[in-house]
Short mmCIF file of C-alpha atoms and ligand atoms in Angstrom, two decimals:
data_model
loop_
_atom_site.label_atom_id
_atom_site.label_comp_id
_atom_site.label_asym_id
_atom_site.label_seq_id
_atom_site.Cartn_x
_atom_site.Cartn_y
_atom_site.Cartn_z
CA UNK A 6 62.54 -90.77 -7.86
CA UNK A 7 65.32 -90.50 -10.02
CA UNK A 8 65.42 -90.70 -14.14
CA UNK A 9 67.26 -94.62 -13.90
CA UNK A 10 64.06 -95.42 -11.48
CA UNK A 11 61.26 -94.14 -13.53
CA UNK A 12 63.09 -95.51 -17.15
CA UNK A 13 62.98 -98.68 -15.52
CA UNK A 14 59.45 -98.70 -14.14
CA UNK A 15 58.56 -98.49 -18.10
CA UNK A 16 60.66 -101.00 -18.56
CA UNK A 17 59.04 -103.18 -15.96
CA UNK A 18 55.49 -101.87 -16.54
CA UNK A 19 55.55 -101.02 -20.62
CA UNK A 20 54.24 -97.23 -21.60
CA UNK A 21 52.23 -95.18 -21.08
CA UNK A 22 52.18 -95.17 -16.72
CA UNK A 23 51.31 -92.24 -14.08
CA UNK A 24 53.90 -93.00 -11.01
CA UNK A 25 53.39 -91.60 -7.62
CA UNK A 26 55.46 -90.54 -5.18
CA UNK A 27 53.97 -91.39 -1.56
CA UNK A 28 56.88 -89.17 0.07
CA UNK A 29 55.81 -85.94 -1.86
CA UNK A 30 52.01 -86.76 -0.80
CA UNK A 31 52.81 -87.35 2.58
CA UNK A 32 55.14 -84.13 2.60
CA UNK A 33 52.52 -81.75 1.27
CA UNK A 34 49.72 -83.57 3.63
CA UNK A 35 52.59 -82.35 6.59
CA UNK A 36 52.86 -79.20 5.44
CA UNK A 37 49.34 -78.09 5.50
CA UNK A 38 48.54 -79.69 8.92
CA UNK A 39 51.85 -77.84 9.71
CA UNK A 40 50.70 -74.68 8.49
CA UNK A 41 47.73 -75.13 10.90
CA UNK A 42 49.18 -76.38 14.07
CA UNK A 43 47.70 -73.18 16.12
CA UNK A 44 44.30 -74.50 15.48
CA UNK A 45 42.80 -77.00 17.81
CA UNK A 46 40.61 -79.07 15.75
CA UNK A 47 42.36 -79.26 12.32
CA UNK A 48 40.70 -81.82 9.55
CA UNK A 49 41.56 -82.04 6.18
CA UNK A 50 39.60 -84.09 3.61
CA UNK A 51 41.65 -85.13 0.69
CA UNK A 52 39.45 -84.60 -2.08
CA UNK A 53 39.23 -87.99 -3.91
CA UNK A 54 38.30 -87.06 -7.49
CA UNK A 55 41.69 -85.83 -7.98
CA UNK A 56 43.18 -89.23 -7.95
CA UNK A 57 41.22 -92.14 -6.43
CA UNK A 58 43.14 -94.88 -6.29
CA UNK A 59 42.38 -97.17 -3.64
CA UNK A 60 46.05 -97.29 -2.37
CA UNK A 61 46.28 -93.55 -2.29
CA UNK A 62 42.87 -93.44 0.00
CA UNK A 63 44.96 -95.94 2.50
CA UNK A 64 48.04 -93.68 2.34
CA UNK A 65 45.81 -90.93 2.87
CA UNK A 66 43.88 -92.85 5.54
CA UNK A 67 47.14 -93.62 7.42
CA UNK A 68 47.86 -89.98 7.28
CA UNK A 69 45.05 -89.37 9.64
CA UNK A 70 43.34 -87.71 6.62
CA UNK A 71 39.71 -87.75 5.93
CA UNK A 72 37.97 -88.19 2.99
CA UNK A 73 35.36 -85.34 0.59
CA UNK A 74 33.67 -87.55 -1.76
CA UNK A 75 31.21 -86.27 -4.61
CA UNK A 76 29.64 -89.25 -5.58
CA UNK A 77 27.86 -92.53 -3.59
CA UNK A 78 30.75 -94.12 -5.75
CA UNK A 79 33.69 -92.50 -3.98
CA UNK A 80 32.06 -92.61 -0.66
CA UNK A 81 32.09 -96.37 -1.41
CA UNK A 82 36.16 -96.40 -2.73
CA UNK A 83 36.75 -94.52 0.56
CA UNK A 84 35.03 -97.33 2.70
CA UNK A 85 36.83 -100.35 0.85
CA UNK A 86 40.06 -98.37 1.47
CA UNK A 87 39.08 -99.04 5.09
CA UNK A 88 38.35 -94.95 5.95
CA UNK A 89 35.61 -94.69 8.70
CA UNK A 90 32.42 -93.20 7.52
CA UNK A 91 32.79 -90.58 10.12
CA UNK A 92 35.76 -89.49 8.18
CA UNK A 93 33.84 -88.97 5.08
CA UNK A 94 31.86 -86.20 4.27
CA UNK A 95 30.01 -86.19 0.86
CA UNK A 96 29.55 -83.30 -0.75
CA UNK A 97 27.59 -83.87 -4.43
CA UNK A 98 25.68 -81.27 -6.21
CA UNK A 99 22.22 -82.15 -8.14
CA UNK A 100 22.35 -85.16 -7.04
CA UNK A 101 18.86 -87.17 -6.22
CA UNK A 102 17.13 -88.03 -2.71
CA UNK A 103 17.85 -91.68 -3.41
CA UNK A 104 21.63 -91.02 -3.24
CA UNK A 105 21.83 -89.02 -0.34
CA UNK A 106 19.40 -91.63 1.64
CA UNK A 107 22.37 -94.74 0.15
CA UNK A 108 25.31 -92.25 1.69
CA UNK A 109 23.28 -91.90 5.41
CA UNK A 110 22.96 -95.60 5.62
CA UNK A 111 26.48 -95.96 5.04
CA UNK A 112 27.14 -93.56 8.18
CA UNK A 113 28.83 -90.71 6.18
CA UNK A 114 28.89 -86.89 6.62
CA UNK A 115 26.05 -85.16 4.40
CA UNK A 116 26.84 -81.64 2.89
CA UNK A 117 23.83 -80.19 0.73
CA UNK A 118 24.20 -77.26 -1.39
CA UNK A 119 20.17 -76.18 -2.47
CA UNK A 120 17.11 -75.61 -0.81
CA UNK A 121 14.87 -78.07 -2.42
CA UNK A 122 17.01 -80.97 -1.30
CA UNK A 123 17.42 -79.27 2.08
CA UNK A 124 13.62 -78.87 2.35
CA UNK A 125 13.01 -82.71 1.86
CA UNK A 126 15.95 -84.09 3.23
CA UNK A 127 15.49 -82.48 6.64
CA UNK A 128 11.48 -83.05 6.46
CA UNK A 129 12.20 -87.22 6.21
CA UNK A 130 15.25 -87.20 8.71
CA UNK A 131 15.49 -84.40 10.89
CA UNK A 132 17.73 -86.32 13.33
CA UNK A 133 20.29 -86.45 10.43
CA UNK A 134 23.02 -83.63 11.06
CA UNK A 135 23.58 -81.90 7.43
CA UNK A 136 26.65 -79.41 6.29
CA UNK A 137 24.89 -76.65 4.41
CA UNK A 138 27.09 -75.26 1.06
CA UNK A 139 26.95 -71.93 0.77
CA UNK A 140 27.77 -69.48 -2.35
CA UNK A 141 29.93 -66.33 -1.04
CA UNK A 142 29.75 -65.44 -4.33
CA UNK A 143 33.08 -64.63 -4.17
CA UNK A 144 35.36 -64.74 -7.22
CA UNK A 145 38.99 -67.01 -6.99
CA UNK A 146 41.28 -66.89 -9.77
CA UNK A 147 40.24 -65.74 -13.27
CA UNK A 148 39.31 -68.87 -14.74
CA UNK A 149 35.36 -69.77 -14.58
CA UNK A 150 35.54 -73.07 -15.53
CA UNK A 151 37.38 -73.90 -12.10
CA UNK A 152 36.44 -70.92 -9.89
CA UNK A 153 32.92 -72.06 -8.81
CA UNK A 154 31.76 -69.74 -6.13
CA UNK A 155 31.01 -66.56 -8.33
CA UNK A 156 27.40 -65.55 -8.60
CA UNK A 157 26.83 -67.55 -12.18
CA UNK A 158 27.85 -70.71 -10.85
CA UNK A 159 26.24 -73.80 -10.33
CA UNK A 160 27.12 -74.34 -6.81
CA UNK A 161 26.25 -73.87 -3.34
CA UNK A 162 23.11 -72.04 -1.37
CA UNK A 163 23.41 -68.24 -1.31
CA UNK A 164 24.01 -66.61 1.16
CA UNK A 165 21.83 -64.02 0.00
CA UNK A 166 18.77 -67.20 0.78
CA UNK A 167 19.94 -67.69 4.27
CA UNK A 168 16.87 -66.63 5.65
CA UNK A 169 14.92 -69.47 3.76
CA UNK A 170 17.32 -71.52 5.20
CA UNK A 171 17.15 -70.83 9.12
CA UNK A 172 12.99 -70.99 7.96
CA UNK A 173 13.62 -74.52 6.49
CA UNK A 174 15.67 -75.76 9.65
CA UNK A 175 12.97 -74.38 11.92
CA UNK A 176 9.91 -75.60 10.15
CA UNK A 177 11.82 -79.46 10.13
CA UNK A 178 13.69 -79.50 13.43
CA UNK A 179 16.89 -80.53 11.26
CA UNK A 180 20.34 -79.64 12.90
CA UNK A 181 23.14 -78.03 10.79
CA UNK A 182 26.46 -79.20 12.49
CA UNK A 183 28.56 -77.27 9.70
CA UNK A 184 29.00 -74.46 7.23
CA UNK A 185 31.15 -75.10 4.23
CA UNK A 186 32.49 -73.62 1.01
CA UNK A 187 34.62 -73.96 -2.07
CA UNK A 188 35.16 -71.00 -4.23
CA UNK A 189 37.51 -73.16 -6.74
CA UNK A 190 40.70 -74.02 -8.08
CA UNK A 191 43.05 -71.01 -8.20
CA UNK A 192 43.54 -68.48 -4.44
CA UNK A 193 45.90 -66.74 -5.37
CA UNK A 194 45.20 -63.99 -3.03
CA UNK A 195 45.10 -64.75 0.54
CA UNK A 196 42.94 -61.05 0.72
CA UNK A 197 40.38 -62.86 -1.02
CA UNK A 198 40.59 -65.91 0.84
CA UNK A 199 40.19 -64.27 4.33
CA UNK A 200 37.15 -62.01 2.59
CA UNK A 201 35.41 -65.48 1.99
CA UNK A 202 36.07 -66.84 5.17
CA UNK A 203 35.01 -63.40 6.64
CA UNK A 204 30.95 -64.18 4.83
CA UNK A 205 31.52 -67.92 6.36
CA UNK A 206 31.34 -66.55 9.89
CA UNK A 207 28.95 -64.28 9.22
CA UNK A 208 26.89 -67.31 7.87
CA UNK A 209 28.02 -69.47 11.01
CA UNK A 210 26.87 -66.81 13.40
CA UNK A 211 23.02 -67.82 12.66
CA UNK A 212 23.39 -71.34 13.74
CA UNK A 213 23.77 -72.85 16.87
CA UNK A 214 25.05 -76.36 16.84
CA UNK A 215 28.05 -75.95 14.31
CA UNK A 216 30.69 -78.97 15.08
CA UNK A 217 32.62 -77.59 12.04
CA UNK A 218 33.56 -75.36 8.88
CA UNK A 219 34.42 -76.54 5.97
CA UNK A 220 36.77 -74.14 4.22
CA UNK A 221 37.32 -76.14 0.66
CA UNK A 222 39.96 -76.14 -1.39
CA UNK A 223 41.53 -74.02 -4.23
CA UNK A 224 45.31 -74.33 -3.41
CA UNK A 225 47.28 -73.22 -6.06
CA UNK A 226 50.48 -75.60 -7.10
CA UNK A 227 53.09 -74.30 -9.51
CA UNK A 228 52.64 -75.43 -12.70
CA UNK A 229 56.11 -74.45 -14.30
CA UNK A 230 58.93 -72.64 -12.67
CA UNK A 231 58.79 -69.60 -11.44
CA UNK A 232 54.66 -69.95 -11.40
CA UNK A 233 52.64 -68.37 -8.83
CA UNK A 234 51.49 -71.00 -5.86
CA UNK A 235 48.99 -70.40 -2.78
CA UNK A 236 51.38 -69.22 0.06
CA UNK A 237 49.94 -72.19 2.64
CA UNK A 238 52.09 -70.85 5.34
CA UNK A 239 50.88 -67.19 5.61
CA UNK A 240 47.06 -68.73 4.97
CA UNK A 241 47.32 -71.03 7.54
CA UNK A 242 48.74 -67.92 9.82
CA UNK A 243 46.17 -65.55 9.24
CA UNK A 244 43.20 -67.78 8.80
CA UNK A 245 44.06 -69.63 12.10
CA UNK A 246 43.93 -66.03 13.97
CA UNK A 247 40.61 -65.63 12.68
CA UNK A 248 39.48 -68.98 13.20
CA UNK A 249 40.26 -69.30 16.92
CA UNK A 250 39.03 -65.71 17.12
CA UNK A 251 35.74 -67.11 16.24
CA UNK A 252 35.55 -70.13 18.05
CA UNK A 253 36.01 -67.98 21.22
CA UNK A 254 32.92 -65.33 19.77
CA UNK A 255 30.79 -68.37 19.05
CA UNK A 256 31.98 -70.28 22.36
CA UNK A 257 32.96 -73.54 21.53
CA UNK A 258 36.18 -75.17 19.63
CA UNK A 259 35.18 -75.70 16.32
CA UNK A 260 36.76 -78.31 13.79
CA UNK A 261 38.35 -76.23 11.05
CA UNK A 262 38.46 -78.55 7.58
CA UNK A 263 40.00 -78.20 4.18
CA UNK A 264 39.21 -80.52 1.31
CA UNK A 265 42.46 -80.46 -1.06
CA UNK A 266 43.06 -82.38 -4.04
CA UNK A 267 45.60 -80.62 -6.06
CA UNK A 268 47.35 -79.92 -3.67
CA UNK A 269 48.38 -82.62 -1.97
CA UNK A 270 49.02 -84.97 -4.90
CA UNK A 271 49.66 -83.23 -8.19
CA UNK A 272 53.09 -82.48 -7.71
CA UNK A 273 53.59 -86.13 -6.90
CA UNK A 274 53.24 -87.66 -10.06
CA UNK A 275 54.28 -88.31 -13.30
CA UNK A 276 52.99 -89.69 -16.44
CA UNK A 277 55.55 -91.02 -18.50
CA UNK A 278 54.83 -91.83 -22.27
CA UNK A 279 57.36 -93.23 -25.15
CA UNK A 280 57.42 -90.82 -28.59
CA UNK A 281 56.40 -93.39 -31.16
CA UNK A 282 57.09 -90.94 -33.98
CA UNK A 283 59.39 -87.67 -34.62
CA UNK A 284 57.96 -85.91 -37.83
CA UNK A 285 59.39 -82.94 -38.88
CA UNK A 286 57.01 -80.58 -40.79
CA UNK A 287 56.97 -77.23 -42.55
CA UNK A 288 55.91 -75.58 -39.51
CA UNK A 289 57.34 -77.42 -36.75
CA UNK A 290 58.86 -80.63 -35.27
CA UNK A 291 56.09 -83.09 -33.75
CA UNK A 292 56.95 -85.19 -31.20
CA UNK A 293 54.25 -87.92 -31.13
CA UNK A 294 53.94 -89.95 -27.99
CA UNK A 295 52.12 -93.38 -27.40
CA UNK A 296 48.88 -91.20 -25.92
CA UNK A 297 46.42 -88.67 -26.14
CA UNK A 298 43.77 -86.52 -24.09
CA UNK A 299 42.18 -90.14 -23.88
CA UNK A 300 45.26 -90.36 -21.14
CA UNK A 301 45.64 -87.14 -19.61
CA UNK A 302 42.58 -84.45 -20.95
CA UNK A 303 43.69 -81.67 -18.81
CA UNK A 304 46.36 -79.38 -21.61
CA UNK A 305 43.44 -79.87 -24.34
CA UNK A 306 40.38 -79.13 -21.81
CA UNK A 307 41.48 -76.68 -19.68
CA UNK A 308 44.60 -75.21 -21.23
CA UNK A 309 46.84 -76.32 -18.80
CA UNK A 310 50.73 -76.78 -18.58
CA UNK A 311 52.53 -79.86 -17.69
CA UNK A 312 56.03 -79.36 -18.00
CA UNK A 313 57.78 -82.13 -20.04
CA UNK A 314 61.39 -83.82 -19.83
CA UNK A 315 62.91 -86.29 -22.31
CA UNK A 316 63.98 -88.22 -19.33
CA UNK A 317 65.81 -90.91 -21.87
CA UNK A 318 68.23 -88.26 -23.13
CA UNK A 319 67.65 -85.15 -20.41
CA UNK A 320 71.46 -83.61 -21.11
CA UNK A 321 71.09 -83.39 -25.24
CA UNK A 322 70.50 -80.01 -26.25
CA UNK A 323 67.14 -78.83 -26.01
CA UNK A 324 65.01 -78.12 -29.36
CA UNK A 325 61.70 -76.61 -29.38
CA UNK A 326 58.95 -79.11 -30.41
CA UNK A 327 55.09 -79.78 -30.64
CA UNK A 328 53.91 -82.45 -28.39
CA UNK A 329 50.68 -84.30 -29.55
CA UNK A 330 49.39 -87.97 -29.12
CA UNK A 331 48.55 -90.96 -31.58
CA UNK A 332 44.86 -90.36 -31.29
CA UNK A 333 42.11 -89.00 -34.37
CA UNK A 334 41.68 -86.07 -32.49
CA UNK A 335 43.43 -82.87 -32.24
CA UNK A 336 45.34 -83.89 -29.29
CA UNK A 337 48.21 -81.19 -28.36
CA UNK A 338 49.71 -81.76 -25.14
CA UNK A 339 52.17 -78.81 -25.55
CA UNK A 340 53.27 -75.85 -28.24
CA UNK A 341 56.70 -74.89 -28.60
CA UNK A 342 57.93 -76.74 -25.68
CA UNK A 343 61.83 -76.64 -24.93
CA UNK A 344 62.75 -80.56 -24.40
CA UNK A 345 66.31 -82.16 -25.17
CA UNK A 346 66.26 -83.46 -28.72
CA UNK A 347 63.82 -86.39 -28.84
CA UNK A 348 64.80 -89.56 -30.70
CA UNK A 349 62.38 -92.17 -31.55
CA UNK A 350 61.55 -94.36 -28.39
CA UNK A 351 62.68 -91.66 -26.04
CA UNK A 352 60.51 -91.56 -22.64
CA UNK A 353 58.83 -88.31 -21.97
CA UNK A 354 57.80 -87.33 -18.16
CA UNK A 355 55.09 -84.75 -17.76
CA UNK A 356 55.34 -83.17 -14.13
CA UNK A 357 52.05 -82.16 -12.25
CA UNK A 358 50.23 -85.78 -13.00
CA UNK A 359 48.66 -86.43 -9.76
CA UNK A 360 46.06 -84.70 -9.71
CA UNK A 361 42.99 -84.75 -12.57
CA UNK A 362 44.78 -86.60 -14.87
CA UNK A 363 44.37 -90.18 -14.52
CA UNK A 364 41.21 -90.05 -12.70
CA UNK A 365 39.68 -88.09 -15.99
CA UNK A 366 41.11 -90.78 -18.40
CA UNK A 367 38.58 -92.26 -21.08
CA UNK A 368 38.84 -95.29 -23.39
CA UNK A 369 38.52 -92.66 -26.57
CA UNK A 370 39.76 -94.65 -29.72
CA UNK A 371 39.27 -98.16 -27.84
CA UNK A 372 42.72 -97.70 -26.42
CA UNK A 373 43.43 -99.13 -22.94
CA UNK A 374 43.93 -96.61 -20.13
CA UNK A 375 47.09 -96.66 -18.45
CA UNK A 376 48.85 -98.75 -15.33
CA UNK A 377 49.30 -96.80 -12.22
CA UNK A 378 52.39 -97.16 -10.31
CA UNK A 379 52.90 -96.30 -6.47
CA UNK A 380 57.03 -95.58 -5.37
CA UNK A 381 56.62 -95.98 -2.19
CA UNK A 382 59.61 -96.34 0.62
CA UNK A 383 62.47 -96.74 -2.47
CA UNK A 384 60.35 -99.55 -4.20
CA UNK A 385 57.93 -99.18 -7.54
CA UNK A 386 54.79 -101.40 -7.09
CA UNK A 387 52.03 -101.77 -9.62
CA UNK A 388 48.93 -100.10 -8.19
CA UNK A 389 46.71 -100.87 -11.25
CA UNK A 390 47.19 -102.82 -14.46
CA UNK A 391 47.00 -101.47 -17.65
CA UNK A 392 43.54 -102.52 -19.42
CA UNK A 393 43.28 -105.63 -21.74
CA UNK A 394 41.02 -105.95 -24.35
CA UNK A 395 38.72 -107.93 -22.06
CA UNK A 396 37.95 -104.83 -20.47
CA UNK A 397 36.79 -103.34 -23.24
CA UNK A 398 34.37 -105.71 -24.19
CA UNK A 399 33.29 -106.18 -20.59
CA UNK A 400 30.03 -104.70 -20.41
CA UNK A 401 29.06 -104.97 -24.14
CA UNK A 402 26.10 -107.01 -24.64
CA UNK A 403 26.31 -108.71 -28.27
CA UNK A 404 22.36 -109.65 -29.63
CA UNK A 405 21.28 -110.95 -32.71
CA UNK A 406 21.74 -108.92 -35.86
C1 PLP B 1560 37.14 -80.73 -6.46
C2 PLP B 1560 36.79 -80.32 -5.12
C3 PLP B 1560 37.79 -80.08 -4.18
C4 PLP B 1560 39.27 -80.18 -4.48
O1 PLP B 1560 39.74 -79.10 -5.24
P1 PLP B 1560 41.30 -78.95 -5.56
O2 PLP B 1560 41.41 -77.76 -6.41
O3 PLP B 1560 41.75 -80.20 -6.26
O4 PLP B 1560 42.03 -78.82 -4.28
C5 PLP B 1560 37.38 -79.75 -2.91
N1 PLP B 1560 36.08 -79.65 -2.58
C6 PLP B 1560 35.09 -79.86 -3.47
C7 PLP B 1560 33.68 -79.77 -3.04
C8 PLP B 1560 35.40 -80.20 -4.77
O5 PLP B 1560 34.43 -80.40 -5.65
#
C-alpha cells in the first residue's frame, strides 16, 4: 500500500479507519506453513480475537487455515465465514457447561483447561473427543499480563494434576484426541520454547489416542525497528526435529497445530487517524488526533508501541511530539515520538494495527467505532462501516420516567 493509496482511502472512507493488507496476511500465513514443511500434518489456527472480521476469517479460510475461537460467539463468526466446524477448535477458559454443550452441537473441536469441567463434561458425553490445556508452568517473555502459562496464571490444567486427569478419563471412558498449550504473547527464546514443548510430550506420552498437539501461539512481531521478533524459521527447524521424533516414539503421525494471531495479521494493518488539533504547551507539542484508546486501547493498556508516520507530509523534518486523542480520558498514544512536523488535518498511520486493536475497540464517550477497510489484489474495499448514531441507540430500551 502506498501513502497516495491509504490518503485516499480516508478520503473515500472519512477518518479514523484500520486498513488491511491481505498480501502481508497471506505472506506471513506462507511463511509459517513454510517454516514447517518437514512436518507431515501441519495445522495452524488463526486465532480470531486478534481481528475478527468476517472477511479476514474467509481469507483465512481460503488459506487452508483453521480457526481457535474463545467464545460460542467466534465459533459462530467462524461458521458464517463458511469455515467447517472440523476446522474450529474452541478453546475458552471459565466458561459454563451450557456453552461448551452449544459449541458440540455445532460440530466444533472442544479444548478444556480444568478439572471440574473435565469431570462433567466427559461424565455426560464420553463419546465427545476433548483437547486437554495444560499449564507447563513455564514462563515466556517478561510481561505477566500476556505470558499466561507461569504458575500464577489463570490458565490451563497442571501438569503437576495429570494424574487426576488420566483418573477422570478412566472413571468416564472420555477420549483425549489432543494435548495443547499457550504460554503467551512474547517467545523470545526458542530454548524456552523447545523446554515447553519438551513437558508437552512428556504430557502426551500418558495418552493413547492423541490425533494432535496444539502448540499455541506467542510469536513475537517487531514492534519498531530494530525490535526483537520470534525467529519462525529456526523454531519451525528445531521443533519439527522434535516433533517427528515423537510421532515415531509414540507411533503414529500426529497433527502438529499453532494458533497465531499476532502474528499473522498485526503487521498488516494500519489505523490511520487525522490530527484535529496541534497545541503547543510548556512542556511539549501535542498532536491531537480524531481518536482515543476508545479506538485502539493497546499503548494505554498494555504499554505498547505503534510506530507513527505523518503520512500527509512524511518528507518534512521530523519534530518530537506527544500523541494523544480527543477523548476525557488520559489517552496517550505515544511520548516523545519523532514524526515529520504535523500540520492541522495531517493523516497519521500507526503500524502494527492488525492485531488487538480494532477487535478491543469500545464506544467510550458515545463515539462511533471505526470503518474497516480490506486492500486486497490493488483495490481498497469497505469491510465494515463506520457506526451511526443508530447504533448507538440500538439496544437502549427508553421507559417511562
Ligand atoms: C490469544 C490466543 C492466541 C493468539 O495469541 P497471539 O499472541 O495473538 O498469537 C492463541 N491461543 C489462545 C488460546 C489464545 O487465547
Amino acid at each position: 500500500m502506498k501513502q497516495a493509496d491509504l490518503l485516499k482511502m480516508t478520503q473515500e472512507f472519512g477518518s479514523p479507519i484500520y486498513v488491511y493488507d491481505s498480501e502481508k496476511i497471506t505472506n506471513q500465513y506462507k511463511r509459517l506453513t513454510e517454516a514447517f514443511k518437514k512436518v507431515k500434518h501441519l495445522r495452524l489456527h488463526y486465532a480470531v480475537k486478534a481481528l475478527s472480521n468476517v472477511n479476514i476469517l474467509k481469507l483465512f479460510n481460503q488459506l487452508g487455515s483453521g480457526l481457535d475461537t474463545v467464545s460460542i460467539q467466534e465459533v459462530q463468526l467462524g461458521l458464517a465465514a463458511g469455515v467447517n466446524p472440523e476446522k474450529i477448535i474452541f478453546t475458552p477458559n471459565g466458561v459454563s457447561m451450557e456453552e461448551l454443550e452449544k459449541a458440540v452441537k455445532l460440530g466444533v473441536q472442544i479444548n478444556i483447561d480444568n478439572l471440574l469441567i473435565l469431570e462433567q463434561f466427559g461424565a455426560k458425553h464420553p463419546e465427545v473427543p476433548v483437547c486437554i490445556r495444560i499449564n507447563p508452568h513455564v514462563m515466556a517473555g517478561g510481561n505477566t499480563n500476556i505470558s499466561v502459562g507461569h504458575i500464577d496464571s489463570k490458565f490451563g490444567i497442571s501438569i503437576h494434576q495429570m494424574p487426576h486427569v488420566l483418573r477422570i478419563v478412566e472413571n468416564t471412558g472420555m477420549r483425549i484426541n489432543g494435548i495443547h498449550m499457550h504460554t503467551g504473547s512474547d517467545i523470545l527464546d526458542i530454548g524456552v520454547f523447545l523446554h515447553a514443548a519438551e513437558i508437552l510430550f512428556d504430557v502426551a506420552k500418558q495418552f493413547e489416542n492423541l490425533e494432535f498437539l496444539d502448540f499455541g501461539s506467542g510469536f513475537k512481531v517487531p514492534y519498531h525497528d530494530n525490535d526483537i521478533e520470534t525467529n519462525v524459521e529456526e523454531l519451525g527447524q528445531k521443533l519439527s526435529k522434535r516433533f517427528n521424533e515423537f510421532c515415531k516414539d509414540y507411533g503414529k503421525d500426529l497433527t502438529l497445530a499453532f494458533e497465531p494471531g499476532k502474528f499473522l495479521v498485526s503487521e498488516a494493518g494500519l489505523f490511520l487517524a487525522k490530527v484535529n488539533v496541534v497545541k503547543q504547551t510548556t512542556s511539549t507539542v501535542f498532536a491531537q488526533i480524531d481518536s482515543g484508546f476508545n479506538h485502539l486501547i493497546r499503548p494505554m493498556f498494555y504499554g505498547s508501541n505503534h510506530d507513527i508516520i505523518n503520512i500527509s507530509h512524511p518528507k518534512r523534518n521530523k519534530r518530537f511530539y506527544s500523541v494523544v486523542g480527543y477523548i476525557c480520558e488520559t489517552d496517550t498514544f505515544a511520548n516523545n515520538k519523532m514524526i515529520s512536523e504535523i500540520s492541522e488535518g495531517d493523516i497519521l498511520a500507526f503500524k502494527n494495527a492488525g492485531a488487538y486493536c480494532f477487535s478491543m475497540a469500545s464506544n467510550y464517550n458515545s463515539r462511533f467505532r471505526p470503518a474497516e477497510v480490506l486492500w486486497h489484489k490493488g483495490k481498497a474495499q469497505l469491510i465494515r462501516q463506520r457506526e451511526t448514531f443508530e447504533d448507538l441507540m440500538r439496544n437502549q430500551v427508553e421507559v417511562e420516567l
